[in-house]
Coordinates of C-alpha atoms and ligand atoms in Angstrom, one line a residue:
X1 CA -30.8 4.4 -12.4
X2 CA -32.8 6.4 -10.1
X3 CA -34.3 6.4 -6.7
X4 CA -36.5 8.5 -4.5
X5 CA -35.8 9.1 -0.7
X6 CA -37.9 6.3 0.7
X7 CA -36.4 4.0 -1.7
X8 CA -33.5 4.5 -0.1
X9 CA -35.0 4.4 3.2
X10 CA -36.5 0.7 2.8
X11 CA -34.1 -1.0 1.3
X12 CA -30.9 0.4 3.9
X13 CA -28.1 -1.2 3.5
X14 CA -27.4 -3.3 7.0
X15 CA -24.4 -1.5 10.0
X16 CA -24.4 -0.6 13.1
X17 CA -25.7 2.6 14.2
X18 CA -24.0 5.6 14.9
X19 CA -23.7 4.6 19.3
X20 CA -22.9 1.2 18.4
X21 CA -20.5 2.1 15.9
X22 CA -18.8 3.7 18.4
X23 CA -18.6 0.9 20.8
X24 CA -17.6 -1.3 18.2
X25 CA -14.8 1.2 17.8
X26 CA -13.7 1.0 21.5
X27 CA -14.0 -3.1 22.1
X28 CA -11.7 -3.5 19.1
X29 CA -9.3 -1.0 20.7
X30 CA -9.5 1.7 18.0
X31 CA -8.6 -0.7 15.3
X32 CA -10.9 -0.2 12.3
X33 CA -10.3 -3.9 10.8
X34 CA -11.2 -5.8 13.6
X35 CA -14.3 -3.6 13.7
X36 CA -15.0 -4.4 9.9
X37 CA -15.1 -8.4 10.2
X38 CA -16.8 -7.9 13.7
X39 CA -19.5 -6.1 11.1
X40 CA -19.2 -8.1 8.5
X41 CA -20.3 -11.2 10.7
X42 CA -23.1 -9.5 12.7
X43 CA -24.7 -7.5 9.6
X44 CA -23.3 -9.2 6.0
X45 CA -21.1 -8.6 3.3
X46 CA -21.8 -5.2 2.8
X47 CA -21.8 -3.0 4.9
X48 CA -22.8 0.9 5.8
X49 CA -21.4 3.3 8.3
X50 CA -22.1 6.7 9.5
X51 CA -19.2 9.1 9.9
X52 CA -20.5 12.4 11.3
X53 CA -22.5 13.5 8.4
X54 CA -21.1 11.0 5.9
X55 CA -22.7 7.7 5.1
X56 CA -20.0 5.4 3.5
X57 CA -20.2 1.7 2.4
X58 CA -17.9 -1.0 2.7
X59 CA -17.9 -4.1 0.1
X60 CA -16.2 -7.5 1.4
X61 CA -17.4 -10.1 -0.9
X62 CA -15.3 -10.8 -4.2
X63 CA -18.5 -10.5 -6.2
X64 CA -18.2 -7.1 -5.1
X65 CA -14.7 -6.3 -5.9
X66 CA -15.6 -7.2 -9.5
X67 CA -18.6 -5.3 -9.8
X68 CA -16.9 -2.3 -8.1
X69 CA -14.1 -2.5 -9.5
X70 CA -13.9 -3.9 -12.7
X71 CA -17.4 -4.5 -14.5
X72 CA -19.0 -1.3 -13.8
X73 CA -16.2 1.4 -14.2
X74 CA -19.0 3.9 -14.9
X75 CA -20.8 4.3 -11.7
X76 CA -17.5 3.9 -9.9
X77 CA -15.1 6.4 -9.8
X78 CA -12.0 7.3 -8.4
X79 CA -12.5 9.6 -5.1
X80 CA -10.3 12.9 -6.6
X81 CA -13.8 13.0 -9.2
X82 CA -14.8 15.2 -5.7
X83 CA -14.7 18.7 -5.9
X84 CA -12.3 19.3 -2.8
X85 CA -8.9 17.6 -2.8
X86 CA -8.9 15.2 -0.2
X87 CA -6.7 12.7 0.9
X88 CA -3.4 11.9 -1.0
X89 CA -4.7 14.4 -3.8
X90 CA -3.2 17.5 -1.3
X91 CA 0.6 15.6 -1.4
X92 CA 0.2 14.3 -4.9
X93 CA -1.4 16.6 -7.0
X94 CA -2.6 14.9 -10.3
X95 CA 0.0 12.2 -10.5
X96 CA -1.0 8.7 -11.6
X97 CA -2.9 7.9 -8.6
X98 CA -5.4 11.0 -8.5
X99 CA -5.9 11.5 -12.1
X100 CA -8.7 10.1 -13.6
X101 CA -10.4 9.9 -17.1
X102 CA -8.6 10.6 -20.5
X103 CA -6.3 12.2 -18.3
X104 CA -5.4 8.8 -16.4
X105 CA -5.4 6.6 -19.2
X106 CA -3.1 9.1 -20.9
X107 CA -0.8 9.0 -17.7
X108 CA -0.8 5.4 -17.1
X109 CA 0.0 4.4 -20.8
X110 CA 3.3 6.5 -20.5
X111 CA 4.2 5.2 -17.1
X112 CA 2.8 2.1 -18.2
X113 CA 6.1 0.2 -20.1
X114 CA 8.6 1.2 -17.0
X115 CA 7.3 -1.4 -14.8
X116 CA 6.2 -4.4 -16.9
X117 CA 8.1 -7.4 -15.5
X118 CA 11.3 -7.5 -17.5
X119 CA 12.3 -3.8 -17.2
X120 CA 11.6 -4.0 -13.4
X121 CA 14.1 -7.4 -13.3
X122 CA 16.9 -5.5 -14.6
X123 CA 16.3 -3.4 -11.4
X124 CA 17.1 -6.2 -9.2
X125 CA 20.7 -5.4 -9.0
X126 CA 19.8 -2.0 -6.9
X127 CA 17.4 -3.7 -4.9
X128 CA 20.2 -6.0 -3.6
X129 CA 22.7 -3.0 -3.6
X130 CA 20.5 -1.4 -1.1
X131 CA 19.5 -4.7 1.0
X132 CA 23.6 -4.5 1.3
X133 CA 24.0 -0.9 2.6
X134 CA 21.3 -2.1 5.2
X135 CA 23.2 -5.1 6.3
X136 CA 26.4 -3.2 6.6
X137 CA 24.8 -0.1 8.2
X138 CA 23.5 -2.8 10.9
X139 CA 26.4 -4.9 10.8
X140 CA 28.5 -1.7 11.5
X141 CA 26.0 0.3 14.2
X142 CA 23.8 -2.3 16.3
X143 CA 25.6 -4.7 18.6
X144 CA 23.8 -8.1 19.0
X145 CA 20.7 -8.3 20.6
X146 CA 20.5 -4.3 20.0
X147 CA 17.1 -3.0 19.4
X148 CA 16.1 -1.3 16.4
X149 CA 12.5 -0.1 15.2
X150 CA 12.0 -2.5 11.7
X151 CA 9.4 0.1 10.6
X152 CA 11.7 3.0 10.1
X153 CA 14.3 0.4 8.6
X154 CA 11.9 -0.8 6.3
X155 CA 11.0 2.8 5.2
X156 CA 14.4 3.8 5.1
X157 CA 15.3 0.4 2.7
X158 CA 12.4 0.9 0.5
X159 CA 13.0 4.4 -0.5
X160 CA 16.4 3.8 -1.1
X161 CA 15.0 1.4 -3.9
X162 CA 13.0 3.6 -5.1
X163 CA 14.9 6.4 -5.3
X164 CA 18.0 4.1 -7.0
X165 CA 15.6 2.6 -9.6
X166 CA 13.6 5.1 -10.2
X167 CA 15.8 7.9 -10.0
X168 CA 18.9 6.6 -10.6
X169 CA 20.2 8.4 -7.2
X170 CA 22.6 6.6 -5.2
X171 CA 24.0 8.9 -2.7
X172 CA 20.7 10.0 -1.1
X173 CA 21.5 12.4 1.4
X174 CA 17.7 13.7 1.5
X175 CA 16.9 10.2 2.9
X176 CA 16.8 11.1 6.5
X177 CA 14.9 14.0 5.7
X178 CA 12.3 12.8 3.6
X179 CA 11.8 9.7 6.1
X180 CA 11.0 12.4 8.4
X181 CA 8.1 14.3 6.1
X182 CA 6.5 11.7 4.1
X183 CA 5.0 10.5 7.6
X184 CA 3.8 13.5 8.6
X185 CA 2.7 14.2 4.6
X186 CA 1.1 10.6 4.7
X187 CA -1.0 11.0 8.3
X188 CA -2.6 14.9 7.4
X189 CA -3.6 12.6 4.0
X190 CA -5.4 10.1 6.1
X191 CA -6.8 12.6 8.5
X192 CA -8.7 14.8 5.8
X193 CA -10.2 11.6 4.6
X194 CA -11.4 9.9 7.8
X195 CA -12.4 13.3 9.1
X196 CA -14.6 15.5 7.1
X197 CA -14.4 18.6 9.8
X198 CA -11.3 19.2 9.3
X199 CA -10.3 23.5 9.0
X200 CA -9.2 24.4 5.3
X201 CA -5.4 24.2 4.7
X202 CA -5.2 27.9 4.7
X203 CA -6.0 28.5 8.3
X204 CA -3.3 28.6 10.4
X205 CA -3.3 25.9 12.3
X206 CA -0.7 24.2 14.4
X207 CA -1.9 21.2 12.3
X208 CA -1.9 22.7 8.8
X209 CA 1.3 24.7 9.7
X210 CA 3.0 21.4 9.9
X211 CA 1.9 19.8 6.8
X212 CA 2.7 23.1 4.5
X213 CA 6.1 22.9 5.7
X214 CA 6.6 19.0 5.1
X215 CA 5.2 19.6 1.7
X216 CA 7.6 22.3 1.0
X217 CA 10.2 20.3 2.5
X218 CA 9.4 17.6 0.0
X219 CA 8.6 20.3 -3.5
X220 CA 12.3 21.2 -2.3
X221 CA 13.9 17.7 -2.8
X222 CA 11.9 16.9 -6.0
X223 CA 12.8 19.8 -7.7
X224 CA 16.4 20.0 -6.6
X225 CA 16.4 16.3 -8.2
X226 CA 14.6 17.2 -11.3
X227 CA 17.1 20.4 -11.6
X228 CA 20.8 18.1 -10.7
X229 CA 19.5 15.7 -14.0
X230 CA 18.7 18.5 -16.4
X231 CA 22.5 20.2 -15.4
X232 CA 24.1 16.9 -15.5
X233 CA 23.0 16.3 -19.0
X234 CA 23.5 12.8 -17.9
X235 CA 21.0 10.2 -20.0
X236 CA 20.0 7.2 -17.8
X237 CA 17.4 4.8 -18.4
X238 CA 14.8 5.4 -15.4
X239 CA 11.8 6.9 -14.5
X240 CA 13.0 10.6 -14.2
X241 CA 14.3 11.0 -17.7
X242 CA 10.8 8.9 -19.1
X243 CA 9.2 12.3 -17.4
X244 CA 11.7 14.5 -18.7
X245 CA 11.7 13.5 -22.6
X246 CA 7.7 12.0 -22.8
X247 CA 6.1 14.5 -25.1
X248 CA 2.7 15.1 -25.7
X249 CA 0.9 13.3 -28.7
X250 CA -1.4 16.6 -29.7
X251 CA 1.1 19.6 -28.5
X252 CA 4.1 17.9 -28.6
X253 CA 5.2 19.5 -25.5
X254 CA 7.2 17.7 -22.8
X255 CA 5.6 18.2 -19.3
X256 CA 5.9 21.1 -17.0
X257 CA 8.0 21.5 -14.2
X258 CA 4.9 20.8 -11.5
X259 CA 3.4 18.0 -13.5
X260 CA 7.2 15.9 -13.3
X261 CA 6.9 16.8 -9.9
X262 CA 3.4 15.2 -9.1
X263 CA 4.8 12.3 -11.1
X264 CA 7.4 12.0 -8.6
X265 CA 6.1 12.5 -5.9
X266 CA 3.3 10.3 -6.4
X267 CA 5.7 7.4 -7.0
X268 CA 7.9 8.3 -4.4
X269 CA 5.2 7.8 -2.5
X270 CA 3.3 4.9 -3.0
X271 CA 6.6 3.4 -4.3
X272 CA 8.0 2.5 -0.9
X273 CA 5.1 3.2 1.9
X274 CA 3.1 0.1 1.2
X275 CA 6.1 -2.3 1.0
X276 CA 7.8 -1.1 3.6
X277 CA 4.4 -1.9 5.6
X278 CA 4.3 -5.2 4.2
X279 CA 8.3 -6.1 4.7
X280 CA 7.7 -4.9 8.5
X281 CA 4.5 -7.1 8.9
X282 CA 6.6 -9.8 7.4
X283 CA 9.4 -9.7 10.3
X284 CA 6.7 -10.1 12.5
X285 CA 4.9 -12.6 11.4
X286 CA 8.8 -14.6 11.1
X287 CA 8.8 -13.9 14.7
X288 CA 5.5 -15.5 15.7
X289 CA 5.9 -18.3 13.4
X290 CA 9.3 -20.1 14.1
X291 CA 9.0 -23.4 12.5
X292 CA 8.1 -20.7 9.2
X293 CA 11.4 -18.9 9.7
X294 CA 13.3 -22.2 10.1
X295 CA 12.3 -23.3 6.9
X296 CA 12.6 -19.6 5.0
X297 CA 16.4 -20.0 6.4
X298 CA 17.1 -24.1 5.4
X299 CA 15.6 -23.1 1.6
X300 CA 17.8 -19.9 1.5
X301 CA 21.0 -21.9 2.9
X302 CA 20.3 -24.8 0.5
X303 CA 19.5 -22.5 -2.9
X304 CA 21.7 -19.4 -1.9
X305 CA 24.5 -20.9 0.5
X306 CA 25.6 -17.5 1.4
X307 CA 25.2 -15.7 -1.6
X308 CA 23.8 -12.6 -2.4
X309 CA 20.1 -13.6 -3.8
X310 CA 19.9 -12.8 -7.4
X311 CA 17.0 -12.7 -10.0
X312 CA 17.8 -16.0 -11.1
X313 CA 17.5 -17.6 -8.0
X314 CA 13.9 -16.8 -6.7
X315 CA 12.6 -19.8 -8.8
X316 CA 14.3 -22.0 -6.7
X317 CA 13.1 -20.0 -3.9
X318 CA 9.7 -21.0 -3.7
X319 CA 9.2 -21.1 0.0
X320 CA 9.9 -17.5 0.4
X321 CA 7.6 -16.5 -1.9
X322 CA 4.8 -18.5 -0.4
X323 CA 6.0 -16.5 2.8
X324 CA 5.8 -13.1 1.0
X325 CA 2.3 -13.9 -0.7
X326 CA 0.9 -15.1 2.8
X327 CA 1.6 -11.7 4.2
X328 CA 0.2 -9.9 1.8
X329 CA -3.2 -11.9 2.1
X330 CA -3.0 -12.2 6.2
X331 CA -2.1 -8.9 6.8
X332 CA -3.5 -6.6 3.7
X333 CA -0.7 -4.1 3.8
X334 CA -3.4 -1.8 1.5
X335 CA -6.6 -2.8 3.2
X336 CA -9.1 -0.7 1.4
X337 CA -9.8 0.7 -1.6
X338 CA -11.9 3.6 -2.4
X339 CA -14.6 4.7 -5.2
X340 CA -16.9 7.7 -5.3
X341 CA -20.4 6.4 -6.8
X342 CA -21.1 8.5 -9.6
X343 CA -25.1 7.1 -10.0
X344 CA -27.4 5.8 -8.3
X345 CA -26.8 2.1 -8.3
X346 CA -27.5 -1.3 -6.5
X347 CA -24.9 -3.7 -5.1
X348 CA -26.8 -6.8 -3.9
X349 CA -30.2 -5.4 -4.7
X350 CA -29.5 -2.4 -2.2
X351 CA -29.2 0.9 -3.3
X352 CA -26.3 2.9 -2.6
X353 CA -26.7 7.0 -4.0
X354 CA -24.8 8.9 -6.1
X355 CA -22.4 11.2 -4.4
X356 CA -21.3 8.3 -1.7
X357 CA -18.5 6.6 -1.2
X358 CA -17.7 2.4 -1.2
X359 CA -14.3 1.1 0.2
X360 CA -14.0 -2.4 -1.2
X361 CA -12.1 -4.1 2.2
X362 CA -9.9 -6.3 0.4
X363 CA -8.9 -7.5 4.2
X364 CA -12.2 -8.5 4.3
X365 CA -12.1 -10.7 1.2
X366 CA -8.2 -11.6 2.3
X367 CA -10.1 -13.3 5.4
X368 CA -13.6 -14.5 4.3
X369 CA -14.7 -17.8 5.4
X370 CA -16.3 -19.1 2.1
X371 CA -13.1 -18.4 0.1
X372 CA -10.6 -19.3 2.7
X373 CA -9.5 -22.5 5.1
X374 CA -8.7 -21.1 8.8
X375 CA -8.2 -17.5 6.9
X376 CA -7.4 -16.0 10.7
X377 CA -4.0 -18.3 10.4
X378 CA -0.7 -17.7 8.8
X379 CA 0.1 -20.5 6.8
X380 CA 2.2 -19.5 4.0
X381 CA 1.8 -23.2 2.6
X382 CA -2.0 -22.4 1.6
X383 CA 0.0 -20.9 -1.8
X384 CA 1.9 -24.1 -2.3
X385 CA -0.7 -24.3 -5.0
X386 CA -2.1 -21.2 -5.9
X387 CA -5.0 -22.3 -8.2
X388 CA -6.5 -25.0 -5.7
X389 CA -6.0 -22.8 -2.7
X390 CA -7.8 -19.4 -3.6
X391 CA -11.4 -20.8 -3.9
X392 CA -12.9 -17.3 -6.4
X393 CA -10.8 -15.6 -9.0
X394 CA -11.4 -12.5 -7.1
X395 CA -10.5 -13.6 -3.4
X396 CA -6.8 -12.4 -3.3
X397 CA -6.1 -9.4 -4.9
X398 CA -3.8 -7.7 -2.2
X399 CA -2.5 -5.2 -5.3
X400 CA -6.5 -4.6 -6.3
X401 CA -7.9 -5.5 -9.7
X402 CA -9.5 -4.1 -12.4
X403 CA -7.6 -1.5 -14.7
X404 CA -6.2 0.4 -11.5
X405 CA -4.5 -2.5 -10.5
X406 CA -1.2 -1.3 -9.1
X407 CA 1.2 -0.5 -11.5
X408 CA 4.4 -1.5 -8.9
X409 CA 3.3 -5.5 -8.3
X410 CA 6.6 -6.8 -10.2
X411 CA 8.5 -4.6 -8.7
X412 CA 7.2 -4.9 -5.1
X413 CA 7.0 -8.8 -5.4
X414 CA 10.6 -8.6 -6.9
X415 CA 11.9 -6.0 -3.9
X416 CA 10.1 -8.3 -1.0
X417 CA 11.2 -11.4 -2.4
X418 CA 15.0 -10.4 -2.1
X419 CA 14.9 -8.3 0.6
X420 CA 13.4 -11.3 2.6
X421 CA 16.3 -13.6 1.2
X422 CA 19.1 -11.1 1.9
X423 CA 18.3 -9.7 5.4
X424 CA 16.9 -13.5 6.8
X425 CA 20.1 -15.2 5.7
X426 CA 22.0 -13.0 7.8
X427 CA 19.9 -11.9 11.1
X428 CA 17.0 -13.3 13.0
X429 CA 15.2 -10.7 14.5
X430 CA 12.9 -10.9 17.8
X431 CA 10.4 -8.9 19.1
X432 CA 10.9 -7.3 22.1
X433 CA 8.7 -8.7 24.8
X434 CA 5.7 -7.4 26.0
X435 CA 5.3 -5.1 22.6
X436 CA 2.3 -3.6 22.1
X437 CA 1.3 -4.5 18.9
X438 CA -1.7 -2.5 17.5
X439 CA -2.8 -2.1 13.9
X440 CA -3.3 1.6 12.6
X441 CA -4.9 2.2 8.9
X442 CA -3.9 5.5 7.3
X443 CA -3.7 5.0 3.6
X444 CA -1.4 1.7 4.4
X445 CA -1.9 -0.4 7.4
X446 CA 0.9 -0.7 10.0
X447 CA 1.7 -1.2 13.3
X448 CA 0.6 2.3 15.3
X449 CA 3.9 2.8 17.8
X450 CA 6.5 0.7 15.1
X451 CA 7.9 -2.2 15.7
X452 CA 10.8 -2.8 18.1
X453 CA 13.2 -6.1 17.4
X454 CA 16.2 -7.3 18.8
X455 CA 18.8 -7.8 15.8
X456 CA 20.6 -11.0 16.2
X457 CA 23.3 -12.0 13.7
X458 CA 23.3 -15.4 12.3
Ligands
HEM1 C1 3.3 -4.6 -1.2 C2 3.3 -3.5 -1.9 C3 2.2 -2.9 -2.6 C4 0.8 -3.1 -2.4 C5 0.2 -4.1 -1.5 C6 0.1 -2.2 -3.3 C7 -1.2 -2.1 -3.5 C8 -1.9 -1.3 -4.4 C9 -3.3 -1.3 -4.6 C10 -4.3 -2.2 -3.8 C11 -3.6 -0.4 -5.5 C12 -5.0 -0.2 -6.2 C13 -5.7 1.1 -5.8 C14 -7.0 1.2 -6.4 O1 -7.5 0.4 -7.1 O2 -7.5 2.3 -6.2 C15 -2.4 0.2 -6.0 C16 -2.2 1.2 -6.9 C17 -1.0 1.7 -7.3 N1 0.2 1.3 -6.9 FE1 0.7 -0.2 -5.5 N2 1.1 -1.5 -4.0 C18 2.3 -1.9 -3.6 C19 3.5 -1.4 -4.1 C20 3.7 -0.5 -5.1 C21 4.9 0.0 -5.6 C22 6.3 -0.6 -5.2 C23 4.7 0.9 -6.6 C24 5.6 1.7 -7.5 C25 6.9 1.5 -7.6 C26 3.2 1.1 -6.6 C27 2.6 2.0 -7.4 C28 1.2 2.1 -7.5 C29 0.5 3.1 -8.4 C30 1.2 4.1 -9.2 C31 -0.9 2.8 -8.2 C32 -2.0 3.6 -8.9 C33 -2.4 2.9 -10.2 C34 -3.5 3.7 -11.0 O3 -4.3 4.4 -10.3 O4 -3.5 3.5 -12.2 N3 2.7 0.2 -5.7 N4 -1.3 -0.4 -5.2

């Protein structure tokens, strides 16, 4: 498809301009989702934005989401198709998430077979073997009514799982170290994408000073991990040795030290940053919902009666997992997704040109008045029964859709589900009062200053 300039002129896609943009910015005190459904209801379903020179389009419809990303894979491409590495491309390198192509496919069909749902059960037993070493770190630190900041908990939880299944690493003395880069790895990530102006990474700026050093901070610990297995000689059935042994189908080569690397890295990553945002969202939402705690508690007492949660049990647990689904739609831990358009195209008979770039706002769809009843309410019994309650096959897809659906939903799902049941059978947590609670969207979306809650044994 092809359009000339005043094609693209008269048929505009509907957004604010660039002055009220910025308004709409301020009223919704800096926080980008509030402007989105503001814009949604003043100018449609899909919507266009001006970023200093950029013109970007945001999708909230589930018609959309399909078209974007499922039906028409050729016009819509993944962002690293760019010439300059943006984004997560300058942490990740060409791991899972950045690749794209043959390349991709090749990448996702190896990685493909460690995460279907029965290998990721058998991980359960180090999910709950970290949950523990929580508990008893708290049980053993914090007095009662101590505060503690459930956002770095949560971080510090979740890569502990992932570096236990994934890596088979139980004693992780880089934990403290990498809970301190992956932030600052994460926000320079989120910065080169929002703003285009940004100087090169080889000038030396205070900035780009910073993130070199977290990066080799991180190339340190991967490497150091990737060098203890191949000394050990030790054979374990995780992620690391699938890396190690995988060979290549034409050169029968096994991978090269920086391409295991991006591999890890790139799961390292996106293995524990959007649960933890989800599991820390979840504690809050506990603590504005009483009644919705009291009965995650009485259905744990009943079905667990003390005991450590196992696989087996989350059946039977069927409140909890409305409670963990609800999150995920209310509060969208990955809120947008990002394509470049390859072509010219139409979505809705407007064109959008080649060379742009669409964000489908799956917080949008998570909230949409034609797909959900009282969508701005937590209600976790809306998923009592999943099939009458989501109105369009496409209105809940908080992992996406499409053939880059995430490759960790069984093991997130798995890992929030017992998490929930372990730490909620033994503390109640409150927020502090009077805590500013504002919502920041880097690649994930949390809570911009943390999360401070008062730990309260039960
Ligand atoms: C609540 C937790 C999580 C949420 C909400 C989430 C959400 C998402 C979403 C929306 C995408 C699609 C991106 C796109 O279409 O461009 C995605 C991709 C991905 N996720 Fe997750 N994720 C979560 C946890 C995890 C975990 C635990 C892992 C790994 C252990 C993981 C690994 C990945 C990978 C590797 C991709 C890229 C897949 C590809 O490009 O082929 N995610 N995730």
């Amino acid at each position: 498809m092809w359009f000339n300039r005043s094609y693209f002129r008269q048929r505009q896609v509907p957004g604010p301009r660039r002055f009220k943009l910025l308004g709409h910015l301020l009223a919704g005190r800096r926080d980008l989702l509030t402007t989105l459904q503001q814009c949604q209801r003043d100018y449609g379903d899909l919507l266009r934005f001006s970023l200093g020179p950029k013109t970007v389009y945001v999708a909230c419809h589930p018609d959309m989401a399909e078209q974007i990303l499922i039906r028409d894979l050729e016009t819509f491409g993944s962002l690293s198709q760019q010439a300059k590495p943006v984004g997560l491309a300058l942490i990740l390198g060409n791991g899972l998430l950045q690749s794209y192509g043959e390349d991709w496919k090749r990448q996702r069909q190896m990685l493909q077979p460690l995460f279907h749902k029965r290998p990721v059960e058998r991980m359960a037993i180090h999910m709950t073997t970290a949950g523990e070493q929580l508990l008893q770190r708290w049980h053993s630190t914090y007095s009662p009514g101590e505060v503690i900041n459930v956002l770095e908990e949560m971080v510090k939880v979740t890569l502990d799982i992932i570096c236990r299944t994934l890596f088979s690493v139980d004693v992780i003395t880089p934990l403290d170290t990498l809970q301190t880069v992956l932030p600052i790895l994460i926000e320079h990530a989120a910065t080169s994408l929002k703003n285009p102006l940004l100087p090169p990474l080889n000038w030396p700026t205070p900035r780009n000073r910073r993130f070199k050093q977290a990066l080799q901070t991180l190339d340190d610990i991967i490497y150091r991990l990737i060098q203890q297995r191949q000394m050990s000689g030790e054979q374990n059935d995780d992620l690391l040795e699938l890396l190690l042994q995988t060979r290549d189908e034409i050169s029968g080569e096994t991978m090269n030290r920086q391409q295991v690397r991006d591999q890890v890295a790139t799961l390292l990553g996106v293995g524990h940053e959007t649960t933890a945002a989800a599991m820390t969202w979840l504690w809050y939402a506990l603590d504005q919902h009483p009644l919705v705690l009291q009965r995650v508690q009485d259905e744990l007492a009943t079905v667990l009666a003390e005991r450590l949660p196992t696989l087996e049990d989350l059946p039977q647990l069927t409140y909890t997992r409305q409670v963990v689904d609800e999150v995920l739609r209310h509060y969208t831990p990955a809120p947008l997704v990002a394509r470049l358009v390859l072509r010219d195209t139409e979505i809705n008979g407007y064109p959008l040109p080649a060379g742009s770039t669409v964000f489908v706002s799956l917080y949008n769809i998570h909230h949409h008045p034609d797909f959900w009843i009282n969508p701005e309410q937590f209600w976790p019994e809306r998923f009592a029964t999943r099939e009458e309650s989501v109105k369009h096959r496409y209105a809940y897809l908080p992992f996406g859709v499409g053939p880059r659906f995430c490759l960790g939903n069984h093991f997130a799902l798995l890992e929030m589900s017992l998490l929930l049941a372990q730490i909620a059978q033994r503390y109640t947590l409150k927020l502090v009062p009077n805590y500013l609670i504002e919502r920041d969207v880097t690649m994930t979306m949390k809570p911009r200053h943390g999360l401070l809650m008062r730990l309260y044994p039960r």
